[in-house]
mmCIF file with all atom_site columns, C-alpha atoms in Angstrom:
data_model
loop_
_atom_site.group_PDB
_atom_site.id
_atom_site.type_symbol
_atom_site.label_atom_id
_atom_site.label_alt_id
_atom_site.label_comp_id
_atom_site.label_asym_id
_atom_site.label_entity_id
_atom_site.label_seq_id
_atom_site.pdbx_PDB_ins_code
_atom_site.Cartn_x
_atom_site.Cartn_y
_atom_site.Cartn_z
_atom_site.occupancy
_atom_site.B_iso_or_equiv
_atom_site.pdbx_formal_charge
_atom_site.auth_seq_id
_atom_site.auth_comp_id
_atom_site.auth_asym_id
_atom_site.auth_atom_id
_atom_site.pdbx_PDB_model_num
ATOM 1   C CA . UNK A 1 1   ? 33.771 87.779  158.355 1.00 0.00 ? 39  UNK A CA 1
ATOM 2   C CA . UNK A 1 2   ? 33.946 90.789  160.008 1.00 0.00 ? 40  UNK A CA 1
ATOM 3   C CA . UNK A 1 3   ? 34.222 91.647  163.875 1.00 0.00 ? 41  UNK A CA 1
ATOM 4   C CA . UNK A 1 4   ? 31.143 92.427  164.838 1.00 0.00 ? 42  UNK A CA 1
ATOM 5   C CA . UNK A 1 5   ? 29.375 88.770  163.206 1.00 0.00 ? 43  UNK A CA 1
ATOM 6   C CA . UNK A 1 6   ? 32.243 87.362  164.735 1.00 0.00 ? 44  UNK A CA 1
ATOM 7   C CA . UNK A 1 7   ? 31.778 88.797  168.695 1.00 0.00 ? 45  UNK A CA 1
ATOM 8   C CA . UNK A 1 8   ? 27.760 88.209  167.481 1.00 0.00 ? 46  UNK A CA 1
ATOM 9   C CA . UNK A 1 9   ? 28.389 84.335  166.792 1.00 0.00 ? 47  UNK A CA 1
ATOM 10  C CA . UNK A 1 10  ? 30.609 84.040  170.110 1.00 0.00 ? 48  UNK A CA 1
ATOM 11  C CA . UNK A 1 11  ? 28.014 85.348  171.919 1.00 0.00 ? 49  UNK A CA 1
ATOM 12  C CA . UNK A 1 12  ? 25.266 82.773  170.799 1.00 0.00 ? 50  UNK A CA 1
ATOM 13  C CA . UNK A 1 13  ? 27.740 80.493  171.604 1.00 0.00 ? 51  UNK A CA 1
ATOM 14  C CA . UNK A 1 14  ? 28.210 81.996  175.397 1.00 0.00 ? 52  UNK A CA 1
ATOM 15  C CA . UNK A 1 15  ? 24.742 81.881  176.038 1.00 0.00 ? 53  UNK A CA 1
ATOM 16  C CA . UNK A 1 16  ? 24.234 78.684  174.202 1.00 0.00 ? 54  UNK A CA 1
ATOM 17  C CA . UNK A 1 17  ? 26.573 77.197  177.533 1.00 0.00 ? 55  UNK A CA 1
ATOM 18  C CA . UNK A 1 18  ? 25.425 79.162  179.831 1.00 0.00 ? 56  UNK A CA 1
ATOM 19  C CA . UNK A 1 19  ? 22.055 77.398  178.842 1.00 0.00 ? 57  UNK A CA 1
ATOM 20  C CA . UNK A 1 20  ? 23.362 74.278  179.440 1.00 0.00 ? 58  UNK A CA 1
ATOM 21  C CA . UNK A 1 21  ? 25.082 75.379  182.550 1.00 0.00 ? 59  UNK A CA 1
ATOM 22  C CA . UNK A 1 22  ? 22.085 76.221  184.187 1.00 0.00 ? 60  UNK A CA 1
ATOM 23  C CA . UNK A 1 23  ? 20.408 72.474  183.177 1.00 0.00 ? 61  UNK A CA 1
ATOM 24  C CA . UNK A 1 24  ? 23.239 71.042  184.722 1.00 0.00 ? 62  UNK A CA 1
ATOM 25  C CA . UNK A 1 25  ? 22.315 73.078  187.500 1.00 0.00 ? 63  UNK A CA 1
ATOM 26  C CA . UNK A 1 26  ? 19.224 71.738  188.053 1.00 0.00 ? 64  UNK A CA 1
ATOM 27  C CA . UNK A 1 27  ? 19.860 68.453  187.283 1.00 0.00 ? 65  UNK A CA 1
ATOM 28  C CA . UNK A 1 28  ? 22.558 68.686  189.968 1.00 0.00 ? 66  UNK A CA 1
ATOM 29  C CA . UNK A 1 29  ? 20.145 70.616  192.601 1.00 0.00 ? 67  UNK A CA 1
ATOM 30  C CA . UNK A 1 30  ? 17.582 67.317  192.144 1.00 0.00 ? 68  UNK A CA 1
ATOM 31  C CA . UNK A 1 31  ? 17.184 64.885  195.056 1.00 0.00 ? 69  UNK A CA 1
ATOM 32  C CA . UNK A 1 32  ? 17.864 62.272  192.954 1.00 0.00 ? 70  UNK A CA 1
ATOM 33  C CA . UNK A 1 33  ? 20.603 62.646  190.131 1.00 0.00 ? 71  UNK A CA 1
ATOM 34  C CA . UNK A 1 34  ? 20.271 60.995  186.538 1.00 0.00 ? 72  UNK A CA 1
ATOM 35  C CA . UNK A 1 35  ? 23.903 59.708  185.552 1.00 0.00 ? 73  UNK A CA 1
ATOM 36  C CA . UNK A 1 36  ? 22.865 59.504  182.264 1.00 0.00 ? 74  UNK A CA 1
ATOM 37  C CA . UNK A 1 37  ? 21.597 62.704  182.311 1.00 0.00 ? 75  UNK A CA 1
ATOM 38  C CA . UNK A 1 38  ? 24.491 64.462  183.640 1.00 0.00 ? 76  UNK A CA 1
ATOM 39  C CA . UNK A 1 39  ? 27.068 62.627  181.688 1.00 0.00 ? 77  UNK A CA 1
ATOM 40  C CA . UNK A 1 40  ? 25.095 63.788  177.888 1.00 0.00 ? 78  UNK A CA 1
ATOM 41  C CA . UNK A 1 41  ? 25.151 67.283  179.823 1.00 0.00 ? 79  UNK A CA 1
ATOM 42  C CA . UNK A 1 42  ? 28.747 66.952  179.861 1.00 0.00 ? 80  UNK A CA 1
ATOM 43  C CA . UNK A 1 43  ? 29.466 66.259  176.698 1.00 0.00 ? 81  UNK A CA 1
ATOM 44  C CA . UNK A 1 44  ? 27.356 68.686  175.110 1.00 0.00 ? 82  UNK A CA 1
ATOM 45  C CA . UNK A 1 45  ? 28.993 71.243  177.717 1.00 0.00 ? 83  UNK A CA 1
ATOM 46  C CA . UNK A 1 46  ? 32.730 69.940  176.133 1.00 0.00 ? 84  UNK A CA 1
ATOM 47  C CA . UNK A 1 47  ? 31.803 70.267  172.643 1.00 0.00 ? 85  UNK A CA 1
ATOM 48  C CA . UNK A 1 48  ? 30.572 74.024  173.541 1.00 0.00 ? 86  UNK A CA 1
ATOM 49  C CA . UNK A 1 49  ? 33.466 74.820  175.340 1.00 0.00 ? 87  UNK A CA 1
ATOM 50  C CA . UNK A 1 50  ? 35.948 73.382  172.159 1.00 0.00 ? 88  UNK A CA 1
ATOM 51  C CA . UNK A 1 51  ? 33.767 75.465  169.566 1.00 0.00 ? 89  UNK A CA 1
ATOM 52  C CA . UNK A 1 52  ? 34.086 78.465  171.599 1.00 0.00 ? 90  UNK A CA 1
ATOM 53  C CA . UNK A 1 53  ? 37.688 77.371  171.958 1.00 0.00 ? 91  UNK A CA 1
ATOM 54  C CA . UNK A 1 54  ? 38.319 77.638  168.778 1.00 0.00 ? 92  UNK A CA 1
ATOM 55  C CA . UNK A 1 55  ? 36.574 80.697  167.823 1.00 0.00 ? 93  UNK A CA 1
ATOM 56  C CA . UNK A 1 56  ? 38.219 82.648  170.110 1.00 0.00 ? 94  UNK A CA 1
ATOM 57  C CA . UNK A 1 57  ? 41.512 80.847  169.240 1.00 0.00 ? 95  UNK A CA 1
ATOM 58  C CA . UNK A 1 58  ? 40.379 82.210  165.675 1.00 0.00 ? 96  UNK A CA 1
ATOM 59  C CA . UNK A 1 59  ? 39.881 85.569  166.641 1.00 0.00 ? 97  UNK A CA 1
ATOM 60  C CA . UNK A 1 60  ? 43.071 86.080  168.153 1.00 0.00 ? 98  UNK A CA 1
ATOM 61  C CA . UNK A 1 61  ? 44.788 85.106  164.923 1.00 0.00 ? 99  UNK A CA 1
ATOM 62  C CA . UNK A 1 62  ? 42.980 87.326  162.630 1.00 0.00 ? 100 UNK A CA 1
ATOM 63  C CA . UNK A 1 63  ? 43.219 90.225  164.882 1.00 0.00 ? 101 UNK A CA 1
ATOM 64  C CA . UNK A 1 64  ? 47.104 89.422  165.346 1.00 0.00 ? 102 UNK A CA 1
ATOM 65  C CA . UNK A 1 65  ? 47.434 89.030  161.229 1.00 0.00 ? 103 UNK A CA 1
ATOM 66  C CA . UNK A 1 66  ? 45.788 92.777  161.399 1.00 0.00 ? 104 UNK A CA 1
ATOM 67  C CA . UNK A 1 67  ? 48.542 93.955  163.897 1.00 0.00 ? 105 UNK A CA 1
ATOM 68  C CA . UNK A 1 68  ? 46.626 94.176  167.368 1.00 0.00 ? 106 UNK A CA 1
ATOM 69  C CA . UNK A 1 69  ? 48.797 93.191  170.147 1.00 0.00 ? 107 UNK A CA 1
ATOM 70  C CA . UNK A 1 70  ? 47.930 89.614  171.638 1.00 0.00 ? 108 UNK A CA 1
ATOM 71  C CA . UNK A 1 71  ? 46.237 90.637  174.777 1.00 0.00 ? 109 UNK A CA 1
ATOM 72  C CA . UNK A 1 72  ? 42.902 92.407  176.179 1.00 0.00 ? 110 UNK A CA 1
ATOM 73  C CA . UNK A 1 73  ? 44.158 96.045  175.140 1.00 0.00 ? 111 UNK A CA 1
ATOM 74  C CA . UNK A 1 74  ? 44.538 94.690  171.722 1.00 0.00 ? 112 UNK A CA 1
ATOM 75  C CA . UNK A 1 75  ? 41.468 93.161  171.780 1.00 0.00 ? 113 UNK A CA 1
ATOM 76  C CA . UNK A 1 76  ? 39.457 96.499  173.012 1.00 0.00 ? 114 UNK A CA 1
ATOM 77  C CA . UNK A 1 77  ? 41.378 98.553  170.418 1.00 0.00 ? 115 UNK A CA 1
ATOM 78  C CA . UNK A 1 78  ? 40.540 96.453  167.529 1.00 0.00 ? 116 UNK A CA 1
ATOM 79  C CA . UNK A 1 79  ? 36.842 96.638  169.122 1.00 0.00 ? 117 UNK A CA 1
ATOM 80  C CA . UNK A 1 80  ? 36.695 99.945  169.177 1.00 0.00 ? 118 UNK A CA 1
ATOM 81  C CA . UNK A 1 81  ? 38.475 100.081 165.554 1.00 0.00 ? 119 UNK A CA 1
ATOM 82  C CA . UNK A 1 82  ? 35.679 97.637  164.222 1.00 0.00 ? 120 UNK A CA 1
ATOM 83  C CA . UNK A 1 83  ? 32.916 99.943  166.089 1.00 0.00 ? 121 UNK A CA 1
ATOM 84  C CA . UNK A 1 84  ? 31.403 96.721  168.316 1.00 0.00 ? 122 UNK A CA 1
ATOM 85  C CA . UNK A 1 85  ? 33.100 97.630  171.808 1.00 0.00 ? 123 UNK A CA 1
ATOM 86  C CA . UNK A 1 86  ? 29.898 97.737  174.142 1.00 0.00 ? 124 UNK A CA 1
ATOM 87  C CA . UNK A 1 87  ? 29.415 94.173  172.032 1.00 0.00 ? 125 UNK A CA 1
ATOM 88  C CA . UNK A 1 88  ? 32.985 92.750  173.221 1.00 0.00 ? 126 UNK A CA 1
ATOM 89  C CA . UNK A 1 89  ? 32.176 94.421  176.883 1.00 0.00 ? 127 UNK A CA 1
ATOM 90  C CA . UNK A 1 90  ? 28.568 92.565  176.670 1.00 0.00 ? 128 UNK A CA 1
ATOM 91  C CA . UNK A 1 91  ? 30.402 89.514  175.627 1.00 0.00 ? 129 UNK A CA 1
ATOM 92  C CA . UNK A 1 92  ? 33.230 89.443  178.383 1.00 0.00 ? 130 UNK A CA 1
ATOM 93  C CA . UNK A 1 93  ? 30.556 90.295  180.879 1.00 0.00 ? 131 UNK A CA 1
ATOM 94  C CA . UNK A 1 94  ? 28.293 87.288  179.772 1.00 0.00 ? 132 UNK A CA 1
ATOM 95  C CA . UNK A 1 95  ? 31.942 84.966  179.401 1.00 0.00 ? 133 UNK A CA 1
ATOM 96  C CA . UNK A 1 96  ? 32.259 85.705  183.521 1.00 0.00 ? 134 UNK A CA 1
ATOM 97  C CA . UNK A 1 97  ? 28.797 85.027  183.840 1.00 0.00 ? 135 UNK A CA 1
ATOM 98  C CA . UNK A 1 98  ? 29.292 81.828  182.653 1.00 0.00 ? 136 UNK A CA 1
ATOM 99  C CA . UNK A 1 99  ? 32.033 81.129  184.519 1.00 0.00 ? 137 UNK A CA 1
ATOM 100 C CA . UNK A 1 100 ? 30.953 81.810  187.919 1.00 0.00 ? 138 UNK A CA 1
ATOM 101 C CA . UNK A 1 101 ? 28.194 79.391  186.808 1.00 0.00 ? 139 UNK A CA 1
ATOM 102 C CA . UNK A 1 102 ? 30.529 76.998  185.836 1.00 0.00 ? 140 UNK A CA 1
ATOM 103 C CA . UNK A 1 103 ? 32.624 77.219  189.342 1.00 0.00 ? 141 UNK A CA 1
ATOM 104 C CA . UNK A 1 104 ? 29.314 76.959  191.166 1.00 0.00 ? 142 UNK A CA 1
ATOM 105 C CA . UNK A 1 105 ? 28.730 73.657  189.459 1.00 0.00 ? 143 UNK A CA 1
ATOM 106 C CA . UNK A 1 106 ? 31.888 72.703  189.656 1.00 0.00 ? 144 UNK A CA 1
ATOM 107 C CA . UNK A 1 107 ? 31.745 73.327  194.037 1.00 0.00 ? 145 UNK A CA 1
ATOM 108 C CA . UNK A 1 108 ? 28.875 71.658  193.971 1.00 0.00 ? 146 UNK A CA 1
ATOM 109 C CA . UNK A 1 109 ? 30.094 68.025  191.679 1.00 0.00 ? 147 UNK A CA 1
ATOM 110 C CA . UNK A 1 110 ? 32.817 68.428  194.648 1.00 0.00 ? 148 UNK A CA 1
ATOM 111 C CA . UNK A 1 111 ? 30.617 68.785  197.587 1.00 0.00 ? 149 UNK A CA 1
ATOM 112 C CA . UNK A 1 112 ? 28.619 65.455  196.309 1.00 0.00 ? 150 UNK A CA 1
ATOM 113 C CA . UNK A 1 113 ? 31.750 63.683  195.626 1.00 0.00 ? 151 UNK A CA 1
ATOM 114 C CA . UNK A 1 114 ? 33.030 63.801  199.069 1.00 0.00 ? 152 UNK A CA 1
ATOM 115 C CA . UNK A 1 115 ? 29.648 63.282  200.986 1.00 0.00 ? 153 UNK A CA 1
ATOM 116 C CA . UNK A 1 116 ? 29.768 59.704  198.381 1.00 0.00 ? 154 UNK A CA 1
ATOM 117 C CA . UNK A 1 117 ? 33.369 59.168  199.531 1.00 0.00 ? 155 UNK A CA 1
ATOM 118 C CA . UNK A 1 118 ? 32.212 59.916  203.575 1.00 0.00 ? 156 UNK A CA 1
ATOM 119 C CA . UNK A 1 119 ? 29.297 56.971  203.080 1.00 0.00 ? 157 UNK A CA 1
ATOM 120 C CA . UNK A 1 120 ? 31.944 54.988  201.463 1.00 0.00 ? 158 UNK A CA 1
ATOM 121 C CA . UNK A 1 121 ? 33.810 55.129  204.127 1.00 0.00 ? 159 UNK A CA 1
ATOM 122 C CA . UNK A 1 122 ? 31.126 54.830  206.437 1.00 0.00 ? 160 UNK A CA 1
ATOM 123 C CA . UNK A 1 123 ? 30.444 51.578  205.109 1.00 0.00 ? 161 UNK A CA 1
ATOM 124 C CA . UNK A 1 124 ? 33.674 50.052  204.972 1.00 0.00 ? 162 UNK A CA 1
ATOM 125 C CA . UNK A 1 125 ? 34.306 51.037  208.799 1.00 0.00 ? 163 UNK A CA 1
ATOM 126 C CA . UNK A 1 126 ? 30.870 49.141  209.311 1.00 0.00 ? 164 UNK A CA 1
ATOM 127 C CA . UNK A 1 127 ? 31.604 46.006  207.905 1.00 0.00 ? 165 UNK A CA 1
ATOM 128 C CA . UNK A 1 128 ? 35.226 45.940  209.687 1.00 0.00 ? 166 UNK A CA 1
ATOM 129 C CA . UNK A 1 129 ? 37.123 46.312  207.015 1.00 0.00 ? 167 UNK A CA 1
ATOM 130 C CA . UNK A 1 130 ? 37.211 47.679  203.239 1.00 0.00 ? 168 UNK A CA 1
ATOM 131 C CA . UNK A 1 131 ? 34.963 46.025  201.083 1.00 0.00 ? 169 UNK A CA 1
ATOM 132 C CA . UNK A 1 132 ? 36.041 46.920  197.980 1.00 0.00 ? 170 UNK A CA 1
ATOM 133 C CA . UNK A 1 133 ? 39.776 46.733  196.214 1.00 0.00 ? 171 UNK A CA 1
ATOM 134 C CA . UNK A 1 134 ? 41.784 49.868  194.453 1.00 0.00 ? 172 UNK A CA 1
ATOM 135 C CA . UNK A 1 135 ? 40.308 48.419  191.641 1.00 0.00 ? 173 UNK A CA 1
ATOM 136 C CA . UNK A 1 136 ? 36.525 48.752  192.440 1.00 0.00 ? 174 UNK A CA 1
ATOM 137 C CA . UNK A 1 137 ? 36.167 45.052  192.985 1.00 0.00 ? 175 UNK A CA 1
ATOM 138 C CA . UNK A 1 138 ? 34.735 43.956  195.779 1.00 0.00 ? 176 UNK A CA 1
ATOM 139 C CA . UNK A 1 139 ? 36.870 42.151  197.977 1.00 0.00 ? 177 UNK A CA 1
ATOM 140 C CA . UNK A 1 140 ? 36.274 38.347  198.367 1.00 0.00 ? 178 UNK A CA 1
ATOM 141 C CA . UNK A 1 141 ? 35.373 37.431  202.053 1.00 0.00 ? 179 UNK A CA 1
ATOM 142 C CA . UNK A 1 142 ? 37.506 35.280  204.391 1.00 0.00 ? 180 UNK A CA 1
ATOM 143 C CA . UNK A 1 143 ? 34.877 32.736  205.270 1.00 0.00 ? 181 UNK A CA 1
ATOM 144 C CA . UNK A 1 144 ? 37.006 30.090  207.144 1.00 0.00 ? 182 UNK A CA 1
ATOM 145 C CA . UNK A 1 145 ? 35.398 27.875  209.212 1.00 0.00 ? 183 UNK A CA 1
ATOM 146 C CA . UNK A 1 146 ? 37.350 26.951  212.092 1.00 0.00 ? 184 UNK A CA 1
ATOM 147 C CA . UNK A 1 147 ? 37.407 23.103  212.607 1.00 0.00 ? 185 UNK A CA 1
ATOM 148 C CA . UNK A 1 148 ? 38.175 23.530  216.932 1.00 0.00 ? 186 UNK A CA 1
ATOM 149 C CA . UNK A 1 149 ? 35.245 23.038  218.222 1.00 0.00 ? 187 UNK A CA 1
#
């Protein structure tokens, strides 16, 4: 395979995530969010990021077996050499694309995580004390009756 299909198929695969990205996006900007939803999101979003894993993890070993150096100069050179450099610039512009998109998500799985954990709390300070255990069990309730009377 030569350079330029290669930087071609790791560029489907880019925008491929950056597609799903953007639906978990939207599925996070919803006023109500799908679990299920989210969590198939996820795991398609893992199995993109191994397959691009491993292309690029591909890459680097081909281009090291052809004596470019191990780093982004090497990389440009052996661009250049294989006449696809405004392809590998496209493709490292669309790679911080997508991962900008992927922090954004990211601040925003964070900023819903703690408003859950504030009306958590919220609830456990209402009812006096917590109501559930470490281990997400809720805790049994003293219900002693006192016999004085």
């Amino acid at each position: 395979m030569n350079l330029h299909h290669f930087l071609q198929q790791h560029r489907q695969n880019v925008e491929q995530l950056k597609h799903i990205l953007h639906e978990e996006r939207a599925e996070l900007s919803a006023g109500t969010v799908n679990g299920q939803k989210l969590t198939d999101i996820a795991e398609r979003k893992r199995d993109r990021l191994r397959k691009l894993n491993n292309l690029e993890q591909k890459r680097r070993q081909i281009l090291q077996h052809l004596g470019y150096t191990n780093n982004r100069k090497g990389d440009e050179l052996a661009a250049r050499d294989a006449g696809c450099l405004n392809l590998w610039h496209d493709l490292i512009a669309l790679t911080g694309e997508a991962e900008r998109l992927n922090r954004a998500n990211g601040t925003v799985i964070a900023l819903r995580a703690a408003s859950n954990q504030r009306l958590l709390n919220a609830l456990q300070e209402a009812a006096g004390k917590g109501l559930y255990g470490p281990d997400g069990r809720a805790r049994a309730q003293n219900s002693k009756i006192s016999s004085r009377a």
